[in-house]
mmCIF file of C-alpha atoms in Angstrom:
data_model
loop_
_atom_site.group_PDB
_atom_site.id
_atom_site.type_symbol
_atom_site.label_atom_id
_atom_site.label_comp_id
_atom_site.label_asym_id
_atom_site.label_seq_id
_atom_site.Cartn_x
_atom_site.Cartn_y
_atom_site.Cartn_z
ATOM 1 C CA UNK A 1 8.277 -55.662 21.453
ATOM 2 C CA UNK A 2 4.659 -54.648 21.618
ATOM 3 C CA UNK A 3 1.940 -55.345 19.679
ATOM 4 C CA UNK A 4 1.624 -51.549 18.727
ATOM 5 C CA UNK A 5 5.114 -51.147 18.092
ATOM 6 C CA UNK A 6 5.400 -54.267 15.321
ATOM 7 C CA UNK A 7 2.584 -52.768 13.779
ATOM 8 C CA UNK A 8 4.000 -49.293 13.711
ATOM 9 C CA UNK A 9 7.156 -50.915 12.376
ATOM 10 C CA UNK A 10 5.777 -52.096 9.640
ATOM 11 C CA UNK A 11 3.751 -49.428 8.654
ATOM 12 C CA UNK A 12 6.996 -47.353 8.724
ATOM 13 C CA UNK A 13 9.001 -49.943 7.329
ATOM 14 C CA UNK A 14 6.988 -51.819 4.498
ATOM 15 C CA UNK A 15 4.786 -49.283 3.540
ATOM 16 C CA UNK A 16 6.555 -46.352 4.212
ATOM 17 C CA UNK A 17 4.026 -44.566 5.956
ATOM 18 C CA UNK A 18 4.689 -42.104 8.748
ATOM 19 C CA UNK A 19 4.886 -43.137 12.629
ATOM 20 C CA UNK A 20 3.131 -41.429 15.025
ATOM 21 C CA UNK A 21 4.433 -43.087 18.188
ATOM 22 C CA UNK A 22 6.822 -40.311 18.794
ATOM 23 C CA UNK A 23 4.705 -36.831 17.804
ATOM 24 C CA UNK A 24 3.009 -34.903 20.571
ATOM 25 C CA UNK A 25 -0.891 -34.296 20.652
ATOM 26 C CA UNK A 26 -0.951 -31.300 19.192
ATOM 27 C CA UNK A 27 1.223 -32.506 15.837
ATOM 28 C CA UNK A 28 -1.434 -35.234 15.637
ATOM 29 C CA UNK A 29 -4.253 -32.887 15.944
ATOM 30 C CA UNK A 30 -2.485 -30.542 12.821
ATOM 31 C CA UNK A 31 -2.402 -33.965 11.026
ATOM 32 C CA UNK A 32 -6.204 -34.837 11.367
ATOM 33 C CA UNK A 33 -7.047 -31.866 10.984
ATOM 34 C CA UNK A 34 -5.256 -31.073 7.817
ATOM 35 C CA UNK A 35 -7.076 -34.304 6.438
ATOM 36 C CA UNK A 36 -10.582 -33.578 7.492
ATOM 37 C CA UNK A 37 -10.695 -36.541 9.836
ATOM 38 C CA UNK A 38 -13.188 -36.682 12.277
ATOM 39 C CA UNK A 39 -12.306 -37.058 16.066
ATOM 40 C CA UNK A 40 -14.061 -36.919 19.436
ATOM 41 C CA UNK A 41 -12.975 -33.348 21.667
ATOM 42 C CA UNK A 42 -10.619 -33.564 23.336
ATOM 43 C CA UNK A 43 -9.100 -36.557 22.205
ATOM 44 C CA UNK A 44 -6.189 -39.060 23.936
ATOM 45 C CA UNK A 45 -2.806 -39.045 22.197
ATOM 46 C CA UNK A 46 -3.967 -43.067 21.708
ATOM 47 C CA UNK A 47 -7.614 -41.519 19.787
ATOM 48 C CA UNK A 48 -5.612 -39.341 17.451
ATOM 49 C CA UNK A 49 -3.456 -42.478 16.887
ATOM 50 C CA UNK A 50 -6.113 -44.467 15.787
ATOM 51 C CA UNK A 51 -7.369 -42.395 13.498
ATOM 52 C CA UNK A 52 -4.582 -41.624 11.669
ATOM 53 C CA UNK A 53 -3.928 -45.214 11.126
ATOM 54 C CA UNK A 54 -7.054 -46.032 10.331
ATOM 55 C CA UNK A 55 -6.990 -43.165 7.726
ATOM 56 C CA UNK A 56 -3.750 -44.842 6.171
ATOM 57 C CA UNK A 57 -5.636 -48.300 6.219
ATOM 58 C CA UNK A 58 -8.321 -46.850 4.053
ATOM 59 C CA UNK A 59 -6.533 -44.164 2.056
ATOM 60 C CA UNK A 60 -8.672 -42.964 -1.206
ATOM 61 C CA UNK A 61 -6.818 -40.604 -4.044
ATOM 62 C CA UNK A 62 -9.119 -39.487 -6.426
ATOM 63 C CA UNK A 63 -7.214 -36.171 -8.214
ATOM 64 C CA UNK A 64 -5.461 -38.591 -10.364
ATOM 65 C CA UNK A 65 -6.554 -36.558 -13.062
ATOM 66 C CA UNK A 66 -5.323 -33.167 -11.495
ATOM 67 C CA UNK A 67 -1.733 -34.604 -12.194
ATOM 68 C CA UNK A 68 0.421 -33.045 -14.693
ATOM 69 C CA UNK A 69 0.385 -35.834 -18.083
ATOM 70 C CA UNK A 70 4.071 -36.663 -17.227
ATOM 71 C CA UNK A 71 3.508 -37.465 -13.489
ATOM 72 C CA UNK A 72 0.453 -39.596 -14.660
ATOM 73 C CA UNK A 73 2.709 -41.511 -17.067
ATOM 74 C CA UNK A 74 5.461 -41.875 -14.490
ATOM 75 C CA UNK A 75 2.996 -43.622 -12.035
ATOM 76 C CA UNK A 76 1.474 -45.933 -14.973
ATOM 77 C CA UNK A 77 5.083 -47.082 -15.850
ATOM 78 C CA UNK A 78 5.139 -47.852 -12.406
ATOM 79 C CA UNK A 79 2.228 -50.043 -11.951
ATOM 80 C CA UNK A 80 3.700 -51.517 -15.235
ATOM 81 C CA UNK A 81 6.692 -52.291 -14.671
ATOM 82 C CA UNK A 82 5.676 -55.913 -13.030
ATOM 83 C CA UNK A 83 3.781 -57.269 -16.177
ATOM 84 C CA UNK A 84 7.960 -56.935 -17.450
ATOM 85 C CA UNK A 85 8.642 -59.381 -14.338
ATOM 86 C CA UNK A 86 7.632 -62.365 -16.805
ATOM 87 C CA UNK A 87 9.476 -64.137 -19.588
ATOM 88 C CA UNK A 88 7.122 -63.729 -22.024
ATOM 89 C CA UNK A 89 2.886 -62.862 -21.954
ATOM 90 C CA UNK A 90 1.083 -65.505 -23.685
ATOM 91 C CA UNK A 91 -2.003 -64.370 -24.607
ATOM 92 C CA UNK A 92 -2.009 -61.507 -22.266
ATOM 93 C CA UNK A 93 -5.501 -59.578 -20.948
ATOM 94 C CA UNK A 94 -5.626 -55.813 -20.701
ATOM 95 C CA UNK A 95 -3.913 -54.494 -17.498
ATOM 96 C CA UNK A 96 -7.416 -53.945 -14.937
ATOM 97 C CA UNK A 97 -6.320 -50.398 -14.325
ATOM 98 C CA UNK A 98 -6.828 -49.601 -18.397
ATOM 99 C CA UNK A 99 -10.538 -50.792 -17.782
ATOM 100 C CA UNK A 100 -11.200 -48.362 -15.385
ATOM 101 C CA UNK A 101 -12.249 -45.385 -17.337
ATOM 102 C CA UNK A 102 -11.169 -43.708 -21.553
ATOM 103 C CA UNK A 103 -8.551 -41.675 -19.608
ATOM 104 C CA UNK A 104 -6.908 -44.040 -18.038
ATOM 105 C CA UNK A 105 -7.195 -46.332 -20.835
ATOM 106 C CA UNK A 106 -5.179 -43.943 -23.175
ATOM 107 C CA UNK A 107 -2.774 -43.163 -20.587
ATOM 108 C CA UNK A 108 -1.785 -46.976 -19.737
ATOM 109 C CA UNK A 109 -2.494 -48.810 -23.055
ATOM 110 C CA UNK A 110 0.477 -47.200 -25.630
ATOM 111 C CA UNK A 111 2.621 -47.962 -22.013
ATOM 112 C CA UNK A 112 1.805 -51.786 -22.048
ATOM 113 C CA UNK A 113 2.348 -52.407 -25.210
ATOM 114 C CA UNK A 114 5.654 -50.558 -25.343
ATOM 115 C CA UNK A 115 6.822 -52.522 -22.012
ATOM 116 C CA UNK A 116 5.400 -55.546 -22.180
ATOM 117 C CA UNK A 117 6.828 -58.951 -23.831
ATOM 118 C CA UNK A 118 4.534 -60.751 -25.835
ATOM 119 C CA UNK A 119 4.839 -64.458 -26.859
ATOM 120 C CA UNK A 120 3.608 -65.480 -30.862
ATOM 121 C CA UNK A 121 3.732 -69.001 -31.243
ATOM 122 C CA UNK A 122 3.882 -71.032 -34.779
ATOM 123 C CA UNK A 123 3.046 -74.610 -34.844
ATOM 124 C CA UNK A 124 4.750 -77.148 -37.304
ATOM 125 C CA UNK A 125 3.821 -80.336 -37.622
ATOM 126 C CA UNK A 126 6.118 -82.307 -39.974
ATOM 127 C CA UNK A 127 5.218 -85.920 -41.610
ATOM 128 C CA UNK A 128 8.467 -88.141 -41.878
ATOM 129 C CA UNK A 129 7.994 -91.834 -43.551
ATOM 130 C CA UNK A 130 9.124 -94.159 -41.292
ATOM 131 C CA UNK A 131 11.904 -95.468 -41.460
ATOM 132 C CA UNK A 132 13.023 -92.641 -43.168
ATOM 133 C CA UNK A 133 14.610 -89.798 -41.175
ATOM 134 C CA UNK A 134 15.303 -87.336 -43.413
ATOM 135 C CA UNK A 135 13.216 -84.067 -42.096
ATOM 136 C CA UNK A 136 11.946 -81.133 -44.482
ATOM 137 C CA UNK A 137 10.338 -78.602 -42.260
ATOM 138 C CA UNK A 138 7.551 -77.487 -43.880
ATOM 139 C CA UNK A 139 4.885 -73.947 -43.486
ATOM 140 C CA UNK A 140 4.382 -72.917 -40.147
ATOM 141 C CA UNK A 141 1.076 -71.950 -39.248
ATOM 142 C CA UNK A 142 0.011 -69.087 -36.360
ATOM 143 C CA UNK A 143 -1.108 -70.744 -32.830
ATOM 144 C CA UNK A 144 -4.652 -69.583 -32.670
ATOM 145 C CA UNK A 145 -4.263 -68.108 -29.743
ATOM 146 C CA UNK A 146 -1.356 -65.719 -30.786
ATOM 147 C CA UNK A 147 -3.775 -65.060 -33.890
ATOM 148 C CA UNK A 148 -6.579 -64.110 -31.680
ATOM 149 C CA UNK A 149 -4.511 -62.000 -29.256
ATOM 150 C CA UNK A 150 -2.775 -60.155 -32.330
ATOM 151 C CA UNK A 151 -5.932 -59.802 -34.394
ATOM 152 C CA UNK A 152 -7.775 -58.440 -30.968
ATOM 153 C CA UNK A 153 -5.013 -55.221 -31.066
ATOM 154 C CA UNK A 154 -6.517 -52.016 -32.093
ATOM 155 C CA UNK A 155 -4.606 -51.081 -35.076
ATOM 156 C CA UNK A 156 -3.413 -47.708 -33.451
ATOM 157 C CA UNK A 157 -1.185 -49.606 -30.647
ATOM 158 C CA UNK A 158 0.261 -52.022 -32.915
ATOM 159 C CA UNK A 159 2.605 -49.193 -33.203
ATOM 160 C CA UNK A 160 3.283 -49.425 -29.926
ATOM 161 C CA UNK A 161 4.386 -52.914 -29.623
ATOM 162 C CA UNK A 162 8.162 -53.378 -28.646
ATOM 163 C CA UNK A 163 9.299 -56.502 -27.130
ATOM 164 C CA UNK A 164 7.998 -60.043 -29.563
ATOM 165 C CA UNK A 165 9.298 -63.399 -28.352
ATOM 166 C CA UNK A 166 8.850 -65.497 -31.118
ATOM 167 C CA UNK A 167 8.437 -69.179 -30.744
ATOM 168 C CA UNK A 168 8.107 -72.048 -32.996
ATOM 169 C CA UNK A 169 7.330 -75.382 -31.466
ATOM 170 C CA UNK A 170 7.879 -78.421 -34.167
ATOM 171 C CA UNK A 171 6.135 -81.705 -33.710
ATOM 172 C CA UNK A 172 7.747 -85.015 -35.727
ATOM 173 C CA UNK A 173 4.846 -87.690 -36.653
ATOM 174 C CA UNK A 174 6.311 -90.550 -38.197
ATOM 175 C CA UNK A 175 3.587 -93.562 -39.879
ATOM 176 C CA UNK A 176 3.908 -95.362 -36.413
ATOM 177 C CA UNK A 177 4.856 -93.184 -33.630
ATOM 178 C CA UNK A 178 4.881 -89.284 -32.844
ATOM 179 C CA UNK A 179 8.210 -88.032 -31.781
ATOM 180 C CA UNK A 180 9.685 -84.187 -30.608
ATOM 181 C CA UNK A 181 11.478 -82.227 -33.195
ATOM 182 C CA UNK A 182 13.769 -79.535 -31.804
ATOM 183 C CA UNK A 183 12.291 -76.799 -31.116
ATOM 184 C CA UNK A 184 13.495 -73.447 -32.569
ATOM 185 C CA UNK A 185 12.991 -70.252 -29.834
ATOM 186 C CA UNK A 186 13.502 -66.515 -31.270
ATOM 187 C CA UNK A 187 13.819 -64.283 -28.698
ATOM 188 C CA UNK A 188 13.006 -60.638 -30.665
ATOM 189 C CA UNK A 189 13.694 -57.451 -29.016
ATOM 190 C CA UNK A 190 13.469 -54.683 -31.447
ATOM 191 C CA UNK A 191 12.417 -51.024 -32.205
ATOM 192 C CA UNK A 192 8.362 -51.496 -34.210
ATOM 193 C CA UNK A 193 6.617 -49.127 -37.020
ATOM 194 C CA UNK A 194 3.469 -49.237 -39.041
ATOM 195 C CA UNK A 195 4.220 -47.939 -42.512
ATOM 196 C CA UNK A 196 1.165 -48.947 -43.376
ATOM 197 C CA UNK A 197 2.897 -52.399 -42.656
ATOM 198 C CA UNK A 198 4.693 -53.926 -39.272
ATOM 199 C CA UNK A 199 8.094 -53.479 -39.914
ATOM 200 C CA UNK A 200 11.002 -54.687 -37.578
ATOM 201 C CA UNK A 201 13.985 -52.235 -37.559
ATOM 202 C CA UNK A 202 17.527 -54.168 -38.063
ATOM 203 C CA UNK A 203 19.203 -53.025 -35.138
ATOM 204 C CA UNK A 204 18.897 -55.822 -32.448
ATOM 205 C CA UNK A 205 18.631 -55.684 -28.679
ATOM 206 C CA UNK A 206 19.151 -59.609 -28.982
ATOM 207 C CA UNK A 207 18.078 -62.071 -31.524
ATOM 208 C CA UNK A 208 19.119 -66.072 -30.535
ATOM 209 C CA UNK A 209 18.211 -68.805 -32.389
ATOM 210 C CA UNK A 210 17.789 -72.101 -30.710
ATOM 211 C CA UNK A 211 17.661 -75.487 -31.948
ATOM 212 C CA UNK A 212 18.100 -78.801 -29.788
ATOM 213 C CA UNK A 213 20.579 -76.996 -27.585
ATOM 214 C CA UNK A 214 23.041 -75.514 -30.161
ATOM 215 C CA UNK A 215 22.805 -71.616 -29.606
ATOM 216 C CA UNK A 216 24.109 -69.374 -32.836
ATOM 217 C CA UNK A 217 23.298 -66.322 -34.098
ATOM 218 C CA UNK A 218 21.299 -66.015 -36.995
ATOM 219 C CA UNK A 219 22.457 -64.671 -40.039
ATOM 220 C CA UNK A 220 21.547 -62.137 -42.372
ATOM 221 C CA UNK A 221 20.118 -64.015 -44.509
ATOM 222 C CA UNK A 222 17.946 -65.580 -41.902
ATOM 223 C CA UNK A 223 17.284 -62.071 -40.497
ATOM 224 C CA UNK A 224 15.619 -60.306 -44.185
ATOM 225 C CA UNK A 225 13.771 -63.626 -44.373
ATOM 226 C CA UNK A 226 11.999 -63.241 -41.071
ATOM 227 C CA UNK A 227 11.382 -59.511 -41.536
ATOM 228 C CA UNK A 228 9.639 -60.356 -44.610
ATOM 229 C CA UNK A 229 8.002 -62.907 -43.148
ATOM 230 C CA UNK A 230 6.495 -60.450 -39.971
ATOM 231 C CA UNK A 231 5.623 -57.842 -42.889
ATOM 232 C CA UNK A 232 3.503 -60.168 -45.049
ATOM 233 C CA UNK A 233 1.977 -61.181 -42.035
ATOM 234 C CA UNK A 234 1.151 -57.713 -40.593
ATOM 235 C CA UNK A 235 -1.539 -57.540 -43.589
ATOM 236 C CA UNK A 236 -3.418 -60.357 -42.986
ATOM 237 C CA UNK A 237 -3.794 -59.198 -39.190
ATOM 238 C CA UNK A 238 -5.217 -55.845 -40.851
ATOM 239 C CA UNK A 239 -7.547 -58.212 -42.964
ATOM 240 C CA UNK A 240 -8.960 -59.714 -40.391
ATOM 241 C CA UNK A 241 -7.086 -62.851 -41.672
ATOM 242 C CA UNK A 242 -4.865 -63.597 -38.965
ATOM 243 C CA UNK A 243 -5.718 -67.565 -38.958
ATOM 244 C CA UNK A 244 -4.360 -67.631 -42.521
ATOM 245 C CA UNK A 245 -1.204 -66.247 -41.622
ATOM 246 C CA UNK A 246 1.914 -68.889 -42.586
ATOM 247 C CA UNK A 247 5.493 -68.517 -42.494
ATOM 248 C CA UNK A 248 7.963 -71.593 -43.177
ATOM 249 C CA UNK A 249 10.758 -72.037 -41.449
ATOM 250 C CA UNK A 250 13.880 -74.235 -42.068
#
């Protein structure tokens, strides 16, 4: 196979861009000329060629904005949908294309948040005399990370927010030596309002509890507690608080 055929291949292939191996002069001269390109008279089939491909190489769309609202949203979902590739963002930045300009910005924000699964970590440490190994989880306090990146949302997308993975990881200190406590995963996937307060609607996508391998599903009881827990917290967020935020957990 030739050099120009491979890459013709996978233009047509990969990027799904037209070939133009197989047209006739005068089809290649409609296509340049429909684009405005600009090519030497009376060009060679292998001159028309070029340009075209060098056209694709460098292509530029800048009526974005002439799109209908629904096309527009259709294409953000699209350039989306690969921040929903990962388990779980931890501390996630603002997709680049929402820094681009206010439009874009609204368009692609209310999307990411929707989409996206976001990772809010609690940290428990729990003091055990030794020998003693009788445990009594204690508070749980907010990562300071997840505090930042929750206190950093702009209070109209918290609405927006979806998909929470929330994760609790324990750590044992005896007097002499620190050891692992189980830690205790809840994955959250779950319909969000603000009214005025975050409140987490009880029908489930999933909810698991983990806890040094033994999977169950959590109960009732377990389930009001942490809704509480998530609307107590969504006011100190709105304080300005978020580093004061606690939960226990047991």
């Amino acid at each position: 196979m030739l050099h120009e055929d491979l890459a013709e291949l996978v233009r047509t292939k990969v990027y799904g861009l037209l070939g133009y191996s197989k047209l006739q002069n005068a089809e290649l001269q409609k296509f340049v000329d429909a684009r405005g390109l600009t090519v030497a008279k009376k060009p060679t089939k292998k001159m028309l060629v070029k340009v075209l491909v060098d056209a694709d190489q460098n292509r530029q769309f800048t009526r974005l904005f002439d799109l209908p609202p629904e096309m527009r949203e259709m294409i953000a979902a699209f350039y989306l949908s690969e921040f929903n590739r990962q388990d779980g963002l931890h501390y996630p930045n603002q997709p680049p294309l929402a820094r681009t300009c206010r439009q874009l910005r609204h368009d692609v924000l209310p999307l990411f948040f929707k989409q996206a699964k976001f990772e809010i970590e609690f940290s428990l440490e729990v003091d055990a005399k030794w020998p003693d190994t009788s445990i009594a989880p204690g508070p749980s306090q907010m990562t300071n990370v997840s505090a930042a990146f929750l206190s950093r949302i702009p209070r109209k997308y918290m609405r927006d927010l979806r998909k929470l993975q929330v994760r609790s990881r324990d750590n044992l200190w005896h007097d002499r030596d620190p050891a692992r406590f189980p830690n205790h995963d809840i994955n959250l996937c779950t319909e969000i309002t603000i009214d005025p307060s975050v409140r987490l609607r009880e029908h489930l996508e999933s909810y698991s509890k983990e806890a040094g391998g033994d999977q169950g599903k959590a109960t009732a009881e377990e389930w009001r507690g942490l809704k509480a827990e998530w609307e107590k917290a969504a006011e100190g967020w709105y304080e300005e608080a978020v580093n004061e935020v606690q939960r226990p957990w047991g």
